[in-house]
Short mmCIF file of C-alpha atoms in Angstrom, two decimals:
data_model
loop_
_atom_site.label_atom_id
_atom_site.label_comp_id
_atom_site.label_asym_id
_atom_site.label_seq_id
_atom_site.Cartn_x
_atom_site.Cartn_y
_atom_site.Cartn_z
CA MET A 1 129.08 56.80 65.63
CA ASP A 2 130.92 54.27 63.46
CA VAL A 3 132.27 50.88 64.67
CA ARG A 4 135.80 52.17 65.23
CA THR A 5 134.58 55.14 67.17
CA ALA A 6 132.35 52.94 69.32
CA ALA A 7 135.20 50.51 70.05
CA ASN A 8 137.42 53.39 71.22
CA TYR A 9 134.68 55.07 73.23
CA ARG A 10 135.54 55.78 76.81
CA PRO A 11 132.78 57.27 78.97
CA THR A 12 133.53 60.47 80.85
CA LYS A 13 132.96 60.56 84.58
CA PRO A 14 129.59 62.41 84.30
CA GLU A 15 128.46 59.85 81.74
CA LEU A 16 129.48 56.97 84.02
CA ALA A 17 127.56 58.64 86.93
CA VAL A 18 124.31 59.13 84.97
CA PHE A 19 124.53 55.54 83.56
CA VAL A 20 124.94 54.09 87.10
CA SER A 21 122.17 56.26 88.43
CA GLY A 22 119.87 54.84 85.73
CA VAL A 23 120.85 51.30 86.57
CA THR A 24 120.37 51.63 90.36
CA SER A 25 117.21 53.82 90.23
CA MET A 26 115.33 51.30 88.05
CA GLY A 27 116.82 48.34 89.92
CA LEU A 28 115.62 49.84 93.25
CA GLU A 29 112.18 50.36 91.72
CA ILE A 30 111.87 46.72 90.72
CA LEU A 31 113.21 45.71 94.11
CA ALA A 32 110.66 47.84 95.84
CA VAL A 33 107.80 45.74 94.37
CA ARG A 34 109.38 42.56 95.70
CA LEU A 35 110.02 44.08 99.15
CA ILE A 36 106.67 45.85 99.71
CA ALA A 37 104.20 43.44 98.00
CA PRO A 38 104.48 40.59 100.59
CA GLN A 39 103.39 43.03 103.30
CA PHE A 40 100.72 45.00 101.47
CA GLY A 41 99.65 42.72 98.57
CA SER A 42 100.63 42.74 94.91
CA HIS A 43 97.46 44.45 93.64
CA ILE A 44 97.49 47.49 91.42
CA TYR A 45 97.42 49.94 94.34
CA THR A 46 100.81 48.65 95.67
CA VAL A 47 102.53 48.66 92.31
CA GLY A 48 100.98 51.97 91.25
CA GLY A 49 101.88 53.54 94.53
CA ILE A 50 105.52 52.52 94.20
CA LEU A 51 105.67 53.89 90.64
CA THR A 52 104.12 57.15 91.82
CA VAL A 53 106.58 57.59 94.65
CA VAL A 54 109.62 56.78 92.46
CA LEU A 55 108.59 59.16 89.71
CA ALA A 56 107.72 61.91 92.13
CA ALA A 57 111.08 61.52 93.96
CA LEU A 58 113.01 61.54 90.65
CA SER A 59 111.09 64.62 89.49
CA ILE A 60 111.92 66.55 92.67
CA GLY A 61 115.56 65.43 92.40
CA TYR A 62 115.73 66.55 88.79
CA TRP A 63 114.20 69.94 89.73
CA GLN A 64 116.52 70.52 92.68
CA GLY A 65 119.50 69.26 90.74
CA GLY A 66 118.75 71.59 87.88
CA LYS A 67 118.69 74.59 90.25
CA ARG A 68 122.11 73.66 91.63
CA ALA A 69 123.72 72.35 88.48
CA SER A 70 125.73 75.51 87.83
CA THR A 71 128.06 74.62 90.70
CA ALA A 72 128.16 70.84 89.96
CA THR A 73 131.40 68.91 90.25
CA ASN A 74 132.38 65.28 89.94
CA ARG A 75 133.14 65.25 93.68
CA GLU A 76 129.66 66.55 94.51
CA MET A 77 128.16 63.72 92.37
CA SER A 78 130.31 61.27 94.32
CA TRP A 79 128.77 62.50 97.54
CA LEU A 80 125.30 62.00 96.14
CA LEU A 81 126.14 58.42 95.18
CA LEU A 82 127.63 57.76 98.64
CA GLY A 83 124.58 59.22 100.31
CA THR A 84 122.31 56.93 98.20
CA ALA A 85 124.50 53.95 99.19
CA VAL A 86 124.08 54.83 102.86
CA TYR A 87 120.32 54.82 102.49
CA VAL A 88 120.44 51.48 100.66
CA ALA A 89 122.19 50.13 103.79
CA VAL A 90 119.30 51.51 105.88
CA VAL A 91 116.83 49.71 103.57
CA ILE A 92 118.75 46.47 103.90
CA TYR A 93 118.95 46.65 107.72
CA ALA A 94 115.62 48.19 108.73
CA SER A 95 113.15 47.31 105.96
CA ASP A 96 111.34 44.64 107.99
CA PHE A 97 110.84 46.96 110.93
CA LEU A 98 109.72 49.88 108.69
CA LEU A 99 107.33 47.70 106.77
CA ARG A 100 105.75 46.40 110.00
CA TYR A 101 105.50 49.91 111.45
CA THR A 102 103.97 51.55 108.34
CA ALA A 103 101.45 48.71 108.11
CA THR A 104 99.91 49.82 111.44
CA LEU A 105 99.19 53.41 110.20
CA ALA A 106 95.51 54.26 110.02
CA LEU A 107 95.10 54.72 106.26
CA PRO A 108 92.51 53.51 103.77
CA PRO A 109 93.70 50.08 102.55
CA ARG A 110 94.31 51.17 98.97
CA TYR A 111 96.85 53.78 100.24
CA ALA A 112 98.44 51.56 102.85
CA ALA A 113 101.61 50.84 100.96
CA LEU A 114 102.45 54.50 100.21
CA PRO A 115 104.24 55.34 103.50
CA ALA A 116 106.52 52.30 103.11
CA ALA A 117 107.30 53.26 99.55
CA ILE A 118 108.02 56.90 100.51
CA ILE A 119 110.25 56.10 103.53
CA LEU A 120 112.19 53.20 101.95
CA PHE A 121 112.61 54.36 98.35
CA GLY A 122 111.82 58.08 98.26
CA PRO A 123 115.09 59.40 99.62
CA PRO A 124 117.56 57.29 97.57
CA THR A 125 115.57 57.95 94.34
CA TYR A 126 115.51 61.68 95.14
CA LEU A 127 119.29 61.78 95.49
CA LEU A 128 119.74 59.92 92.21
CA GLY A 129 117.55 62.52 90.53
CA PHE A 130 120.31 65.13 91.02
CA ILE A 131 122.76 63.18 88.82
CA SER A 132 121.18 63.82 85.40
CA PRO A 133 121.16 67.64 85.54
CA TYR A 134 124.66 67.61 87.11
CA ALA A 135 125.91 65.36 84.31
CA ALA A 136 124.32 67.53 81.66
CA GLU A 137 126.02 70.59 83.13
CA LEU A 138 129.43 68.78 83.15
CA SER A 139 128.93 67.26 79.73
CA GLN A 140 131.52 67.92 77.05
CA LYS A 141 128.82 68.14 74.42
CA GLN A 142 128.20 71.38 72.59
CA GLY A 143 124.83 72.96 73.21
CA THR A 144 122.11 72.37 75.81
CA GLY A 145 120.01 70.14 73.53
CA GLU A 146 122.92 67.83 72.63
CA ALA A 147 124.08 67.60 76.25
CA SER A 148 120.64 66.89 77.68
CA GLY A 149 119.83 64.36 74.92
CA HIS A 150 123.06 62.50 75.52
CA VAL A 151 122.42 62.39 79.27
CA TYR A 152 118.81 61.13 78.81
CA ALA A 153 120.00 58.46 76.42
CA LEU A 154 122.66 57.19 78.81
CA GLY A 155 120.31 57.31 81.78
CA THR A 156 117.60 55.40 79.85
CA ILE A 157 120.11 52.78 78.72
CA GLY A 158 121.20 52.34 82.31
CA SER A 159 117.49 52.06 83.34
CA ILE A 160 116.92 49.34 80.76
CA LEU A 161 119.92 47.43 82.04
CA GLY A 162 118.94 47.89 85.65
CA SER A 163 115.35 46.75 84.96
CA GLY A 164 116.29 43.76 82.88
CA ALA A 165 119.17 42.58 85.07
CA THR A 166 117.15 42.94 88.28
CA THR A 167 114.11 41.21 86.83
CA PHE A 168 115.73 38.33 84.94
CA VAL A 169 119.09 37.77 86.68
CA LEU A 170 119.30 39.21 90.17
CA ILE A 171 115.90 38.45 91.70
CA PRO A 172 115.97 34.77 90.63
CA GLY A 173 119.57 34.38 91.77
CA LEU A 174 120.05 36.56 94.92
CA SER A 175 118.28 37.49 98.10
CA ILE A 176 116.69 40.94 98.53
CA ASP A 177 119.59 41.89 100.87
CA GLY A 178 122.13 40.54 98.44
CA ILE A 179 120.67 42.67 95.62
CA GLY A 180 120.69 45.74 97.79
CA LEU A 181 124.31 45.05 98.71
CA LEU A 182 125.24 44.77 95.06
CA PHE A 183 123.61 48.12 94.24
CA GLY A 184 125.34 49.72 97.20
CA LEU A 185 128.72 48.38 96.07
CA ILE A 186 128.16 49.71 92.53
CA LEU A 187 127.32 53.17 93.96
CA VAL A 188 130.38 53.21 96.20
CA GLY A 189 132.65 51.99 93.37
CA THR A 190 131.34 54.71 91.05
CA ALA A 191 131.83 57.40 93.69
CA PHE A 192 135.41 56.20 94.11
CA VAL A 193 136.01 56.40 90.35
CA LEU A 194 134.63 59.93 90.18
CA ASN A 195 137.38 61.07 92.53
CA LEU A 196 140.23 59.55 90.56
CA PRO A 197 143.09 60.17 90.06
CA THR A 198 143.64 62.50 93.07
CA LEU A 199 142.05 60.24 95.75
CA PRO A 200 141.33 62.97 98.29
CA ARG A 201 141.42 61.67 101.80
CA LYS A 202 137.87 62.53 102.97
CA PRO A 203 135.94 60.96 100.06
CA VAL A 204 138.14 57.80 100.17
CA LEU A 205 137.64 57.38 103.94
CA THR A 206 133.96 57.98 103.53
CA SER A 207 133.78 55.33 100.75
CA VAL A 208 135.45 52.80 103.03
CA VAL A 209 133.03 53.64 105.90
CA VAL A 210 129.98 53.32 103.60
CA LEU A 211 131.30 50.00 102.25
CA LEU A 212 131.71 48.63 105.77
CA LEU A 213 128.21 49.88 106.61
CA LEU A 214 126.71 48.03 103.62
CA VAL A 215 128.49 44.79 104.53
CA ALA A 216 127.47 45.09 108.17
CA ALA A 217 123.82 45.81 107.32
CA THR A 218 123.74 42.74 105.09
CA GLY A 219 125.55 40.35 107.36
CA ALA A 220 124.29 41.53 110.78
CA GLY A 221 120.62 42.27 110.22
CA PRO A 222 118.27 42.49 113.20
CA VAL A 223 117.55 39.14 114.81
CA ALA A 224 113.81 38.42 114.91
CA ILE A 225 111.77 35.42 116.01
CA ASP A 226 109.46 34.24 113.30
CA HIS A 227 106.03 33.74 114.84
CA ARG A 228 105.11 31.32 112.06
CA GLY A 229 107.70 28.66 113.12
CA ASP A 230 111.04 27.49 111.78
CA VAL A 231 111.87 28.67 108.26
CA VAL A 232 113.43 25.49 106.72
CA TYR A 233 113.76 26.93 103.21
CA GLN A 234 113.58 30.43 101.69
CA THR A 235 114.35 31.83 98.27
CA GLN A 236 113.44 34.57 95.86
CA THR A 237 112.05 33.06 92.64
CA ALA A 238 111.40 34.89 89.38
CA HIS A 239 107.77 35.24 90.48
CA GLN A 240 107.66 35.57 94.25
CA GLU A 241 109.22 34.99 97.62
CA LEU A 242 109.03 31.26 98.51
CA GLU A 243 109.24 30.01 102.08
CA ILE A 244 108.74 26.63 103.73
CA VAL A 245 107.92 26.95 107.43
CA ASP A 246 107.56 24.16 110.02
CA ASP A 247 105.36 24.87 113.02
CA GLY A 248 105.29 21.73 115.11
CA ASP A 249 103.99 18.93 112.98
CA GLU A 250 102.58 21.23 110.30
CA ARG A 251 104.60 22.32 107.27
CA THR A 252 103.34 25.32 105.31
CA MET A 253 104.34 26.83 101.96
CA TYR A 254 104.25 30.64 101.95
CA LEU A 255 104.35 32.57 98.70
CA ASP A 256 104.92 36.34 99.15
CA GLY A 257 103.96 35.88 102.78
CA ALA A 258 100.57 34.15 102.13
CA ARG A 259 99.78 30.54 103.06
CA HIS A 260 99.33 28.38 99.97
CA SER A 261 99.70 24.72 101.00
CA ALA A 262 100.12 22.81 104.27
CA VAL A 263 100.74 19.23 105.28
CA ASP A 264 100.69 17.39 108.59
CA LEU A 265 104.05 15.71 108.87
CA GLU A 266 102.72 13.13 111.40
CA ASP A 267 99.50 12.43 109.58
CA PRO A 268 99.95 13.14 105.85
CA ASP A 269 96.37 11.91 105.10
CA ARG A 270 94.86 14.83 106.96
CA HIS A 271 93.58 17.88 105.11
CA VAL A 272 95.22 20.76 106.98
CA PHE A 273 93.20 23.42 105.19
CA GLU A 274 89.46 22.70 105.35
CA TYR A 275 88.79 24.13 101.93
CA THR A 276 90.80 21.44 100.16
CA THR A 277 88.20 18.89 101.12
CA TYR A 278 85.71 20.73 98.85
CA PHE A 279 87.87 19.82 95.81
CA HIS A 280 86.02 16.47 95.95
CA LEU A 281 82.59 17.99 95.36
CA PRO A 282 82.85 17.51 91.56
CA MET A 283 82.99 13.78 92.19
CA LEU A 284 79.40 14.02 93.37
CA MET A 285 78.33 15.97 90.31
CA THR A 286 79.66 13.58 87.69
CA ASP A 287 77.39 10.72 86.61
CA ASP A 288 80.00 8.14 87.58
CA VAL A 289 83.27 8.64 89.45
CA GLU A 290 84.84 6.08 87.13
CA ASP A 291 84.10 8.42 84.18
CA VAL A 292 86.60 10.95 85.46
CA ASP A 293 89.83 10.03 83.70
CA ASN A 294 91.71 13.32 83.05
CA VAL A 295 92.10 16.05 85.62
CA LEU A 296 93.86 19.40 85.31
CA PHE A 297 94.97 21.56 88.29
CA ILE A 298 95.80 25.15 87.43
CA GLY A 299 98.15 26.12 90.28
CA GLY A 300 100.30 23.59 92.04
CA GLY A 301 101.67 25.11 95.24
CA GLY A 302 102.57 22.21 97.48
CA TYR A 303 100.71 19.83 95.19
CA THR A 304 98.54 18.61 98.08
CA GLY A 305 95.40 18.69 95.92
CA PRO A 306 96.87 16.83 92.96
CA GLN A 307 98.55 14.28 95.22
CA ASP A 308 95.24 13.69 96.98
CA PHE A 309 93.48 12.99 93.71
CA GLU A 310 96.25 10.69 92.56
CA GLU A 311 95.84 8.63 95.73
CA GLN A 312 92.07 8.56 95.82
CA TYR A 313 91.07 8.15 92.15
CA ASP A 314 92.20 6.28 89.04
CA VAL A 315 92.97 9.44 87.05
CA ASP A 316 95.70 11.07 84.98
CA ILE A 317 96.60 14.46 86.32
CA ASP A 318 98.20 17.45 84.63
CA VAL A 319 99.37 20.32 86.87
CA VAL A 320 100.12 23.79 85.46
CA GLU A 321 102.46 25.67 87.81
CA ILE A 322 104.01 28.83 86.48
CA ASP A 323 106.89 28.84 88.99
CA PRO A 324 109.23 25.85 88.56
CA GLU A 325 110.87 26.55 91.92
CA VAL A 326 107.50 25.98 93.66
CA THR A 327 107.30 22.54 91.96
CA GLY A 328 110.87 21.89 93.10
CA ALA A 329 109.95 22.80 96.67
CA ALA A 330 106.95 20.53 96.56
CA GLU A 331 109.24 17.68 95.54
CA ASP A 332 111.73 18.41 98.30
CA TYR A 333 109.36 19.30 101.20
CA PHE A 334 105.85 17.98 100.32
CA GLY A 335 106.67 14.50 99.07
CA LEU A 336 105.74 15.15 95.45
CA GLU A 337 106.76 12.34 93.13
CA HIS A 338 106.01 12.47 89.45
CA ASP A 339 105.03 9.21 87.87
CA GLU A 340 103.10 8.14 84.75
CA ASN A 341 99.89 9.45 86.17
CA MET A 342 101.02 12.99 87.07
CA THR A 343 102.69 15.59 84.78
CA SER A 344 103.74 19.05 85.63
CA HIS A 345 103.86 21.93 83.13
CA VAL A 346 105.74 25.21 83.68
CA TYR A 347 103.15 27.51 82.10
CA ASP A 348 100.63 30.22 82.76
CA GLY A 349 97.24 28.50 83.16
CA ARG A 350 95.46 30.43 80.41
CA GLN A 351 98.36 30.14 78.02
CA PHE A 352 98.43 26.38 78.62
CA LEU A 353 94.76 25.94 77.75
CA GLN A 354 95.18 28.09 74.63
CA SER A 355 98.12 26.09 73.39
CA SER A 356 96.60 22.69 74.08
CA ASP A 357 93.72 20.80 72.51
CA GLU A 358 93.54 18.27 75.34
CA THR A 359 90.11 17.89 76.98
CA TYR A 360 89.56 17.15 80.69
CA ASP A 361 86.78 15.74 82.77
CA LEU A 362 87.63 18.09 85.63
CA ILE A 363 89.60 21.32 85.84
CA VAL A 364 90.49 22.80 89.27
CA LEU A 365 91.53 26.45 89.41
CA ASP A 366 93.69 27.07 92.54
CA ALA A 367 96.07 29.73 91.27
CA TYR A 368 96.86 32.82 93.32
CA LYS A 369 99.12 35.84 93.38
CA GLN A 370 99.23 36.23 97.17
CA ASP A 371 95.46 36.39 98.01
CA GLN A 372 94.08 37.14 94.56
CA VAL A 373 93.28 35.07 91.53
CA PRO A 374 95.20 36.65 88.61
CA PHE A 375 92.85 38.87 86.61
CA HIS A 376 93.14 37.00 83.37
CA LEU A 377 91.96 33.80 85.08
CA THR A 378 88.66 35.45 86.20
CA THR A 379 87.12 36.74 83.01
CA VAL A 380 84.30 35.33 80.81
CA GLU A 381 86.79 34.86 77.97
CA PHE A 382 88.83 32.60 80.26
CA MET A 383 85.72 30.75 81.36
CA ASP A 384 84.69 30.15 77.74
CA LEU A 385 88.18 28.74 77.07
CA VAL A 386 87.84 26.38 80.10
CA SER A 387 84.46 25.25 78.97
CA ASP A 388 85.91 24.39 75.57
CA ARG A 389 88.69 22.35 77.11
CA LEU A 390 86.21 20.35 79.21
CA THR A 391 84.33 17.30 77.99
CA ASP A 392 80.63 17.80 77.31
CA ASP A 393 79.76 16.70 80.87
CA GLY A 394 82.99 18.11 82.34
CA ILE A 395 83.19 20.09 85.63
CA PHE A 396 85.18 23.21 86.59
CA HIS A 397 86.07 23.96 90.24
CA ALA A 398 87.31 27.40 91.25
CA ASN A 399 88.79 28.37 94.66
CA VAL A 400 87.95 32.03 95.30
CA ILE A 401 88.84 34.27 98.30
CA ALA A 402 85.99 36.56 99.31
CA ALA A 403 83.37 37.03 102.00
CA PRO A 404 80.07 35.08 101.67
CA ASN A 405 78.01 38.25 102.06
CA GLY A 406 78.24 42.01 102.44
CA PRO A 407 80.42 44.42 100.42
CA ALA A 408 83.43 42.05 100.58
CA ALA A 409 81.41 39.49 98.64
CA GLU A 410 81.27 41.56 95.51
CA PHE A 411 84.11 39.67 93.83
CA TYR A 412 82.61 36.28 94.68
CA HIS A 413 79.27 37.27 93.18
CA ALA A 414 80.95 38.62 90.05
CA GLN A 415 83.07 35.49 89.68
CA GLN A 416 80.06 33.15 90.06
CA GLY A 417 78.03 35.28 87.68
CA THR A 418 80.83 35.28 85.15
CA MET A 419 81.16 31.49 85.40
CA ASP A 420 77.34 31.14 85.08
CA GLU A 421 77.62 33.01 81.77
CA ALA A 422 79.91 30.30 80.33
CA PHE A 423 78.62 27.14 81.99
CA GLY A 424 75.33 25.26 82.34
CA ASP A 425 75.05 25.56 86.13
CA THR A 426 77.11 26.88 89.06
CA TYR A 427 77.15 26.04 92.75
CA ALA A 428 78.94 28.01 95.48
CA TYR A 429 80.01 26.89 98.97
CA ARG A 430 81.39 28.75 101.96
CA THR A 431 84.11 26.98 103.90
CA SER A 432 83.73 28.68 107.27
CA ASP A 433 80.78 29.67 109.53
CA SER A 434 82.50 32.98 109.97
CA SER A 435 81.26 35.93 107.93
CA ALA A 436 84.92 36.95 107.37
CA ILE A 437 86.79 36.73 104.09
CA GLN A 438 87.42 33.07 103.41
CA ASN A 439 87.87 30.44 100.66
CA ILE A 440 84.68 30.17 98.69
CA GLN A 441 84.36 27.22 96.32
CA ILE A 442 82.47 27.61 93.07
CA VAL A 443 81.69 24.49 90.99
CA ALA A 444 80.43 24.80 87.43
CA THR A 445 79.11 22.09 85.18
CA ASN A 446 79.26 22.23 81.44
CA GLU A 447 75.79 20.82 81.18
CA GLU A 448 72.66 22.07 82.91
CA THR A 449 72.47 19.78 85.94
CA GLY A 450 70.15 21.45 88.48
CA PHE A 451 71.39 19.52 91.53
CA SER A 452 69.59 20.10 94.81
CA GLU A 453 71.29 19.68 98.14
CA ALA A 454 69.19 16.54 98.65
CA ASP A 455 70.54 15.13 95.34
CA LEU A 456 74.13 15.68 96.39
CA LEU A 457 73.59 14.30 99.96
CA GLU A 458 72.07 11.18 98.46
CA ARG A 459 75.07 10.72 96.11
CA ASN A 460 77.42 11.36 99.07
CA ASP A 461 75.88 8.45 100.93
CA GLU A 462 75.82 6.16 97.93
CA ARG A 463 79.31 6.75 96.61
CA GLU A 464 81.20 6.49 99.92
CA LEU A 465 84.13 8.64 98.75
CA SER A 466 87.16 8.92 100.92
CA VAL A 467 85.72 12.24 102.03
CA ASP A 468 82.36 12.59 103.80
CA LEU A 469 81.05 15.81 102.15
CA ALA A 470 77.77 16.18 104.04
CA ASP A 471 78.91 19.27 105.98
CA GLN A 472 80.39 20.78 102.82
CA ILE A 473 77.11 20.29 100.93
CA ASP A 474 75.24 22.01 103.81
CA ASN A 475 77.43 25.11 103.31
CA HIS A 476 75.82 25.77 99.92
CA LEU A 477 75.34 29.45 99.13
CA GLY A 478 72.57 30.93 96.96
CA ASP A 479 72.13 31.08 93.24
CA PRO A 480 74.24 33.55 91.19
CA ASP A 481 73.38 37.24 91.75
CA PRO A 482 71.70 38.44 88.50
CA ASP A 483 72.93 42.03 89.17
CA ALA A 484 76.60 41.05 89.54
CA PRO A 485 78.95 42.38 86.80
CA ILE A 486 80.38 40.04 84.23
CA LEU A 487 84.21 40.18 84.30
CA ARG A 488 85.69 40.74 80.83
CA ASP A 489 89.22 41.02 79.45
CA ASP A 490 88.63 44.65 78.30
CA ARG A 491 87.15 45.86 81.60
CA GLY A 492 89.47 45.98 84.61
CA GLU A 493 86.86 45.67 87.32
CA VAL A 494 88.60 43.10 89.49
CA ASP A 495 90.62 45.60 91.54
CA SER A 496 87.52 47.69 92.31
CA LEU A 497 85.59 44.61 93.34
CA LEU A 498 88.41 43.60 95.66
CA ASP A 499 88.55 47.03 97.27
CA PRO A 500 86.07 46.14 100.08
CA MET A 501 88.35 43.16 101.05
CA LEU A 502 91.50 45.24 101.55
CA GLY A 503 92.52 45.40 105.22
CA GLN A 504 89.87 42.94 106.38
CA ARG A 505 90.21 39.65 108.15
CA TYR A 506 90.91 36.57 106.01
CA VAL A 507 90.41 33.18 107.72
CA VAL A 508 91.72 29.83 106.57
CA GLU A 509 89.90 27.17 108.54
CA GLU A 510 91.94 24.11 109.58
CA THR A 511 90.66 20.66 110.30
CA GLY A 512 91.31 19.04 113.67
CA SER A 513 94.43 17.20 114.74
CA SER A 514 95.35 13.72 113.57
CA GLY A 515 93.29 10.82 114.84
CA ALA A 516 89.87 11.89 113.69
CA THR A 517 87.96 9.72 111.34
CA ALA A 518 85.98 10.77 108.35
CA GLY A 519 82.72 12.36 109.38
CA GLU A 520 83.47 12.24 113.10
CA PRO A 521 84.37 15.17 115.24
CA SER A 522 87.90 15.56 116.43
CA ASP A 523 88.72 16.06 120.10
CA ALA A 524 90.76 19.09 119.12
CA ALA A 525 88.77 22.10 117.99
CA PRO A 526 89.66 23.11 114.42
CA SER A 527 91.31 26.46 114.15
CA ILE A 528 90.75 29.41 111.89
CA VAL A 529 94.11 30.84 110.87
CA LEU A 530 94.43 34.45 109.88
CA ASP A 531 96.23 35.19 106.67
CA SER A 532 97.69 38.39 105.31
CA VAL A 533 95.13 40.93 104.08
CA PRO A 534 97.24 42.86 104.96
CA VAL A 535 97.05 43.88 108.67
CA ALA A 536 97.46 41.85 111.83
CA LEU A 537 94.14 40.80 113.40
CA GLU A 538 93.02 38.56 116.24
CA ALA A 539 92.13 34.90 115.66
CA GLU A 540 88.75 33.33 115.66
CA VAL A 541 87.81 29.72 116.38
CA ALA A 542 84.93 27.71 115.08
CA SER A 543 83.80 24.07 115.47
CA THR A 544 83.58 21.74 112.45
CA ASP A 545 84.08 18.08 111.86
CA ALA A 546 87.59 17.05 111.04
CA PRO A 547 87.78 14.36 108.31
CA GLU A 548 90.86 12.28 108.08
CA LEU A 549 92.12 13.33 104.67
CA LEU A 550 95.14 14.51 102.80
CA SER A 551 96.15 18.13 103.46
#
């Protein structure tokens, strides 16, 4: 096709239909990940399950469409597009209910997302599968091969556009409901065009009804009380769903439904999450607190950890946060102020270290995709890179989610063993007396240090940090498991190691209410807050001291 021919090209109605079906089918597939992952997790089983359902539904649609293609008409394709638009309206209106319902089904955790994917995205994808064989039958091309090749090319081009536009334009700019409405309008508009120029009464009236249904589903969704509190800010970023929720005096940042940072609005110096107090343990393992000049946090969230270090120590802080909208929310809702001592970088943590020759006295890894550390930040190759970017006596602190013992501890053991491969010594600490999945802190020193608990307790008494870490030191776990696997870039073992954690209780222990002093018990019992992994479970309460620290 030369330039003049391309400029004069006008798609036929079947060509338009197959192009739009490609746009919407791939757009819905990308949207499915964003809709289902917050409920069931963003691990490989969720993503792989969605891909499996979409491909299976398309295949069945192709097969059924091929059997009926001999009687295909443009009007019949318009009915298929309108039927798909109706189901998109159902997804917009009822997705929250259907996700909650399917999450209660008694299925092995790795298959938990399949029913939601089948119910929400199986039917519309199945209907769109009819379009390609219908369009091939109605094509003006000579020969079966030319007709089918033309249809496949147009459908693939539409899929490329749908994937790229949804990923890079729609998700960062619109809500999930808004994107669904847009796809619905495109389907209705295409169905209307397929009936031109005759405009038969029944298809036109149906198009109007479906259009109103889409608008009503978007604008009048079911009213629900959010048990977490008042949602003061919500957006879809290029990476995740971001929410800021106020529950009384506590403000929490949720990313894809998981709690990532929290602050006490009445007492900003209190650590809300108990595990953040453990970030100060490296200050007992350095020879002199004054020797710590440069600190790197990989993962910003609400920037509660970096802000705490900026207040408590005379240090320069770099923060690597891959999502700029998370940093913006920290500025707007968590009091983050950048000055000469703190710099934020919009980067992936590993890429940042690879592109920089800066060395640090302390690196803190607190980066998560929902409840999982991204795979490429867990391997021995990454640990070697971290060690190279630390000073000779530098320290690495990793926040890991796992159980302290049992099958759900496999990932923690593998992570500590992997770190032990790259560093001189490692030390692991539980953050809750519960045996449930929790935040486990692993500290690694570049040099061989051989600290005993008595050594650290003595330094804790001598240094009088703003945090009394006696209880944290007492929560020391054992030495690395010599039989634990070493995580490597070329071996995708992380998902299998996380398998025992799926569907189990995850607790985030909170310190007591404001008014407690460092090292003294609070009158209010600290709480253990359940997070998404990914089923609703009952709460558990434990007693700990509640230091008066930044959240």
